[in-house]
Short mmCIF file of C-alpha atoms in Angstrom, two decimals:
data_model
loop_
_atom_site.label_atom_id
_atom_site.label_comp_id
_atom_site.label_asym_id
_atom_site.label_seq_id
_atom_site.Cartn_x
_atom_site.Cartn_y
_atom_site.Cartn_z
CA MET A 1 0.01 0.04 0.00
CA LEU A 2 2.95 2.39 0.63
CA ASN A 3 4.64 3.16 -2.67
CA ILE A 4 7.10 6.02 -1.98
CA PRO A 5 10.38 6.18 -3.83
CA LYS A 6 13.61 5.91 -1.78
CA LEU A 7 11.66 4.92 1.43
CA LYS A 8 14.00 2.71 3.55
CA ASN A 9 13.31 0.13 6.24
CA THR A 10 9.90 -0.77 4.83
CA ASP A 11 10.36 -4.43 5.85
CA SER A 12 10.49 -3.55 9.54
CA ASN A 13 6.72 -3.60 10.30
CA ASN A 14 7.21 -0.27 11.89
CA PHE A 15 4.98 2.81 11.32
CA PHE A 16 6.60 5.24 8.98
CA LEU A 17 7.51 8.86 9.97
CA MET A 18 7.05 12.19 8.25
CA ALA A 19 9.09 14.71 10.31
CA GLY A 20 11.06 17.83 10.00
CA PRO A 21 10.64 21.60 10.56
CA CYS A 22 7.43 23.38 9.91
CA ALA A 23 9.05 25.50 7.25
CA ILE A 24 12.40 25.56 5.37
CA GLU A 25 14.30 28.32 7.17
CA GLY A 26 17.64 27.81 5.54
CA GLU A 27 19.94 25.03 4.29
CA GLU A 28 22.09 24.61 7.46
CA ILE A 29 19.20 24.18 9.91
CA ALA A 30 17.30 21.89 7.45
CA PHE A 31 20.33 19.64 6.98
CA ARG A 32 20.98 19.56 10.71
CA ILE A 33 17.45 18.36 11.34
CA ALA A 34 17.40 15.88 8.60
CA GLU A 35 20.77 14.36 9.65
CA LYS A 36 19.64 13.87 13.18
CA ILE A 37 16.28 12.17 12.18
CA VAL A 38 17.94 9.98 9.65
CA LYS A 39 20.36 8.65 12.33
CA ILE A 40 17.43 8.01 14.69
CA THR A 41 15.13 6.30 12.19
CA ASP A 42 17.95 4.19 10.73
CA LYS A 43 18.77 2.96 14.28
CA LEU A 44 15.09 2.10 15.02
CA ASN A 45 14.27 0.81 11.46
CA ILE A 46 11.63 3.43 10.86
CA PRO A 47 10.82 4.38 7.32
CA TYR A 48 11.40 8.10 7.11
CA ILE A 49 10.16 11.03 4.91
CA PHE A 50 11.69 14.46 5.49
CA LYS A 51 9.05 17.20 5.80
CA GLY A 52 9.46 20.89 5.21
CA SER A 53 7.14 23.52 3.80
CA TYR A 54 8.76 25.54 1.11
CA ARG A 55 6.24 28.28 1.73
CA LYS A 56 3.65 28.93 4.40
CA ALA A 57 0.55 30.28 2.73
CA ASN A 58 -1.86 30.00 5.63
CA ARG A 59 -0.84 32.55 8.22
CA SER A 60 -3.03 34.67 10.53
CA ARG A 61 -0.83 37.78 10.45
CA LEU A 62 0.52 39.64 7.53
CA ASP A 63 3.92 39.87 9.23
CA SER A 64 4.25 36.08 9.84
CA PHE A 65 7.15 34.23 8.31
CA THR A 66 6.19 32.64 5.06
CA GLY A 67 9.39 31.40 3.55
CA ILE A 68 12.87 32.06 2.12
CA GLY A 69 11.73 31.94 -1.50
CA ASP A 70 10.10 29.04 -3.37
CA GLU A 71 12.94 27.91 -5.55
CA LYS A 72 15.51 28.30 -2.84
CA ALA A 73 13.54 26.22 -0.41
CA LEU A 74 12.55 23.60 -2.92
CA LYS A 75 16.28 23.14 -3.98
CA ILE A 76 17.08 22.57 -0.33
CA LEU A 77 14.47 19.88 -0.14
CA GLU A 78 15.79 18.26 -3.37
CA LYS A 79 19.41 18.42 -1.93
CA ILE A 80 18.31 16.77 1.35
CA GLY A 81 16.61 13.99 -0.61
CA LYS A 82 19.71 13.31 -2.68
CA GLU A 83 22.23 13.74 0.23
CA PHE A 84 20.54 11.35 2.56
CA GLY A 85 18.80 9.03 0.07
CA ILE A 86 15.33 9.67 1.51
CA PRO A 87 11.96 10.83 0.19
CA THR A 88 10.80 14.49 0.88
CA VAL A 89 7.33 15.98 1.26
CA THR A 90 6.14 19.62 0.95
CA ASP A 91 2.76 21.40 0.80
CA ILE A 92 1.26 22.93 -2.22
CA HIS A 93 -1.47 25.54 -2.11
CA GLU A 94 -2.58 26.26 -5.76
CA SER A 95 -2.96 24.08 -8.79
CA GLN A 96 -0.08 25.69 -10.61
CA GLU A 97 2.30 24.83 -7.79
CA ALA A 98 1.83 21.01 -8.28
CA ALA A 99 4.12 20.57 -11.27
CA MET A 100 6.68 23.00 -9.86
CA ALA A 101 7.04 21.28 -6.52
CA ALA A 102 6.82 17.78 -8.10
CA ALA A 103 10.15 18.52 -9.81
CA TYR A 104 11.92 18.61 -6.49
CA VAL A 105 10.07 16.35 -3.90
CA ASP A 106 8.57 12.88 -3.80
CA VAL A 107 5.32 13.54 -2.01
CA LEU A 108 2.95 16.42 -2.46
CA GLN A 109 0.88 17.49 0.54
CA ILE A 110 -2.52 19.09 0.41
CA PRO A 111 -3.08 21.32 3.48
CA ALA A 112 -6.17 20.63 5.61
CA PHE A 113 -7.95 23.82 4.76
CA LEU A 114 -7.59 23.00 1.00
CA CYS A 115 -8.59 19.26 1.10
CA ARG A 116 -11.84 19.89 -0.86
CA GLN A 117 -10.25 21.96 -3.56
CA THR A 118 -10.94 19.76 -6.60
CA ASP A 119 -8.61 21.43 -9.10
CA LEU A 120 -5.77 21.35 -6.66
CA LEU A 121 -6.24 17.61 -5.92
CA MET A 122 -6.52 16.84 -9.59
CA ALA A 123 -3.39 18.80 -10.37
CA ALA A 124 -1.48 16.95 -7.68
CA ALA A 125 -2.76 13.59 -8.96
CA LYS A 126 -1.61 14.33 -12.48
CA THR A 127 1.96 14.80 -11.45
CA GLY A 128 2.12 11.06 -10.63
CA LYS A 129 3.70 11.83 -7.24
CA VAL A 130 2.37 10.39 -3.96
CA VAL A 131 -0.27 12.70 -2.68
CA ASN A 132 -0.81 13.22 1.16
CA VAL A 133 -4.15 14.86 1.86
CA LYS A 134 -4.66 16.31 5.36
CA LYS A 135 -8.22 15.92 6.62
CA GLY A 136 -9.91 19.21 7.11
CA GLN A 137 -10.62 20.19 10.67
CA PHE A 138 -14.13 20.77 9.53
CA LEU A 139 -14.74 17.32 8.05
CA SER A 140 -15.60 13.90 9.20
CA ALA A 141 -13.28 11.01 8.48
CA GLY A 142 -15.83 9.50 6.16
CA SER A 143 -15.88 12.62 3.97
CA MET A 144 -12.29 12.03 3.00
CA LYS A 145 -13.38 9.21 0.65
CA TYR A 146 -14.17 11.91 -1.86
CA ALA A 147 -10.65 13.34 -1.65
CA VAL A 148 -9.30 9.84 -2.33
CA ASP A 149 -11.62 9.41 -5.29
CA LYS A 150 -10.51 12.74 -6.87
CA ILE A 151 -6.94 11.57 -6.95
CA THR A 152 -7.49 7.88 -7.84
CA GLU A 153 -9.97 8.70 -10.59
CA ASN A 154 -7.34 10.93 -12.16
CA GLY A 155 -5.07 7.83 -12.56
CA ASN A 156 -3.00 8.15 -9.36
CA PRO A 157 -3.39 5.35 -6.84
CA ASN A 158 -0.70 6.66 -4.48
CA VAL A 159 -2.78 8.43 -1.82
CA LEU A 160 -2.08 9.05 1.87
CA LEU A 161 -4.55 10.61 4.31
CA THR A 162 -3.57 12.51 7.44
CA ASP A 163 -5.72 13.28 10.43
CA ARG A 164 -4.96 16.46 12.29
CA GLY A 165 -7.89 16.78 14.66
CA ASN A 166 -11.33 18.44 14.45
CA THR A 167 -12.31 21.97 15.32
CA PHE A 168 -13.57 22.19 18.89
CA GLY A 169 -14.99 25.70 19.59
CA TYR A 170 -13.19 28.65 18.20
CA GLN A 171 -9.66 28.07 19.60
CA ASP A 172 -9.02 24.39 20.06
CA LEU A 173 -8.90 21.03 18.34
CA ILE A 174 -9.82 17.52 19.45
CA VAL A 175 -8.80 14.16 18.03
CA ASP A 176 -11.46 11.52 17.30
CA PHE A 177 -9.46 8.34 17.00
CA ARG A 178 -12.31 6.51 15.41
CA GLY A 179 -11.37 8.37 12.19
CA ILE A 180 -8.16 6.43 11.82
CA PRO A 181 -9.70 2.93 11.18
CA GLU A 182 -12.54 4.68 9.26
CA MET A 183 -10.14 6.23 6.84
CA ARG A 184 -8.05 3.03 6.55
CA ALA A 185 -11.12 1.31 5.30
CA PHE A 186 -10.58 3.36 2.02
CA ASN A 187 -7.48 1.14 1.43
CA VAL A 188 -4.97 3.98 1.82
CA PRO A 189 -2.29 4.49 4.46
CA VAL A 190 -3.40 6.82 7.24
CA ILE A 191 -1.10 9.12 9.17
CA MET A 192 -1.68 10.99 12.50
CA ASP A 193 -0.35 14.55 12.61
CA CYS A 194 0.73 14.58 16.24
CA THR A 195 1.72 18.23 16.30
CA HIS A 196 -0.90 20.18 14.35
CA SER A 197 -3.68 18.22 16.13
CA LEU A 198 -2.46 20.03 19.34
CA GLN A 199 -2.63 23.54 17.92
CA GLN A 200 -4.71 26.32 19.56
CA PRO A 201 -5.66 28.30 16.50
CA ASN A 202 -7.11 31.84 16.28
CA GLN A 203 -5.41 33.25 19.34
CA ALA A 204 -5.95 36.98 19.96
CA SER A 205 -2.24 37.66 19.25
CA GLY A 206 -2.61 36.23 15.77
CA VAL A 207 0.09 33.54 16.61
CA THR A 208 -1.16 29.98 16.89
CA GLY A 209 -0.68 28.32 20.30
CA GLY A 210 -0.32 24.63 21.05
CA LYS A 211 -0.05 21.84 23.67
CA PRO A 212 3.23 20.06 22.88
CA ALA A 213 3.31 18.20 26.18
CA LEU A 214 0.49 16.00 24.71
CA ILE A 215 2.40 14.96 21.60
CA GLU A 216 3.36 11.60 23.19
CA THR A 217 -0.24 10.94 24.24
CA ILE A 218 -1.61 11.57 20.71
CA ALA A 219 1.22 9.45 19.07
CA LYS A 220 0.74 6.51 21.39
CA ALA A 221 -3.01 6.47 20.87
CA ALA A 222 -2.70 6.72 17.15
CA ILE A 223 -0.27 3.75 16.90
CA ALA A 224 -2.51 1.81 19.27
CA VAL A 225 -5.65 2.17 17.00
CA GLY A 226 -3.66 1.32 13.89
CA ALA A 227 -2.18 4.40 12.29
CA ASP A 228 0.31 3.61 9.47
CA GLY A 229 2.39 6.59 10.00
CA LEU A 230 3.08 9.60 12.15
CA PHE A 231 3.59 13.24 11.22
CA ILE A 232 5.70 15.23 13.66
CA GLU A 233 7.14 18.80 13.17
CA THR A 234 10.36 19.17 15.14
CA HIS A 235 13.09 21.79 15.64
CA PRO A 236 16.31 21.93 17.72
CA ASP A 237 15.70 25.46 18.90
CA LEU A 238 11.99 26.18 19.45
CA SER A 239 12.64 29.69 20.76
CA ASN A 240 14.02 30.75 17.38
CA ALA A 241 11.75 28.61 15.13
CA LYS A 242 10.13 30.83 12.53
CA SER A 243 6.91 28.96 12.24
CA ASP A 244 4.62 26.89 14.56
CA ALA A 245 7.07 26.90 17.42
CA ALA A 246 4.29 26.53 20.01
CA ASN A 247 3.29 23.04 18.93
CA MET A 248 6.56 21.48 17.53
CA LEU A 249 8.47 18.81 19.34
CA LYS A 250 11.98 19.71 20.50
CA LEU A 251 14.39 17.67 18.36
CA ASP A 252 16.27 16.30 21.40
CA LEU A 253 12.99 14.61 22.49
CA LEU A 254 12.42 12.77 19.37
CA GLU A 255 14.53 9.66 19.77
CA GLY A 256 13.09 8.83 23.25
CA LEU A 257 9.55 9.25 21.95
CA LEU A 258 10.05 7.09 18.87
CA GLU A 259 11.64 4.30 21.08
CA LYS A 260 8.38 4.21 23.04
CA LEU A 261 6.22 4.21 19.98
CA VAL A 262 8.24 1.35 18.46
CA ARG A 263 7.42 -0.65 21.53
CA VAL A 264 3.76 0.29 21.35
CA ARG A 265 3.75 -0.83 17.67
CA GLN A 266 5.43 -4.19 18.50
CA SER A 267 2.86 -4.79 21.28
CA ILE A 268 -0.17 -4.69 18.89
CA LEU A 269 1.29 -6.67 15.97
#
């Protein structure tokens, strides 16, 4: 079911991991993060996909960090993929971005707010790349069948679905873990976004908050109910991270967390 180029350790029966910084901030920090995670995932036999947004299009405030330039960031993603021999994933926001990003990365990601945008899903499908669609905070798990159909009916069977919680009031999210087996019934791999599901959006400051202390709780529960993969944004220096610092995992904590999650996975096989 998981057909992603360059993905290693696929014979380990482990969950796979999408992880990296929220946004590509520069080459040095991106390589530092990738190198650390590659060492950890190779040690634990976890299939790994490096994640980094080349541009952040969905920001509350006009002065929020959005990126270092599209081509510059995409070239960093491409370089990481080649240097470490791993697949990479990035978000796209408009139909015309699909072919551009597909020239540099292995997986195209559809942001949650855009998961119903038919033209965007079709454009991503037509690149032939693996397409990871994040479930909208405003949708039921069952509704994601139609996102899958939009991609597969355009000739691309390589679809991933990612849960990232449901809107709960105006400034919080809650995870309904029933959605993981429900979406797996569509015969596609399902991922749990352990960091964005703990966001506290729409804060008065215009900067999204979060509850990173609960990342382990969300991750353990997701593995226990059968998630195929985990999505975790991480950074070595949260105080200086330029995007989503409030809900990312500190990079130094990743190895210990993954060791626990591997044991959870082994216990349910």
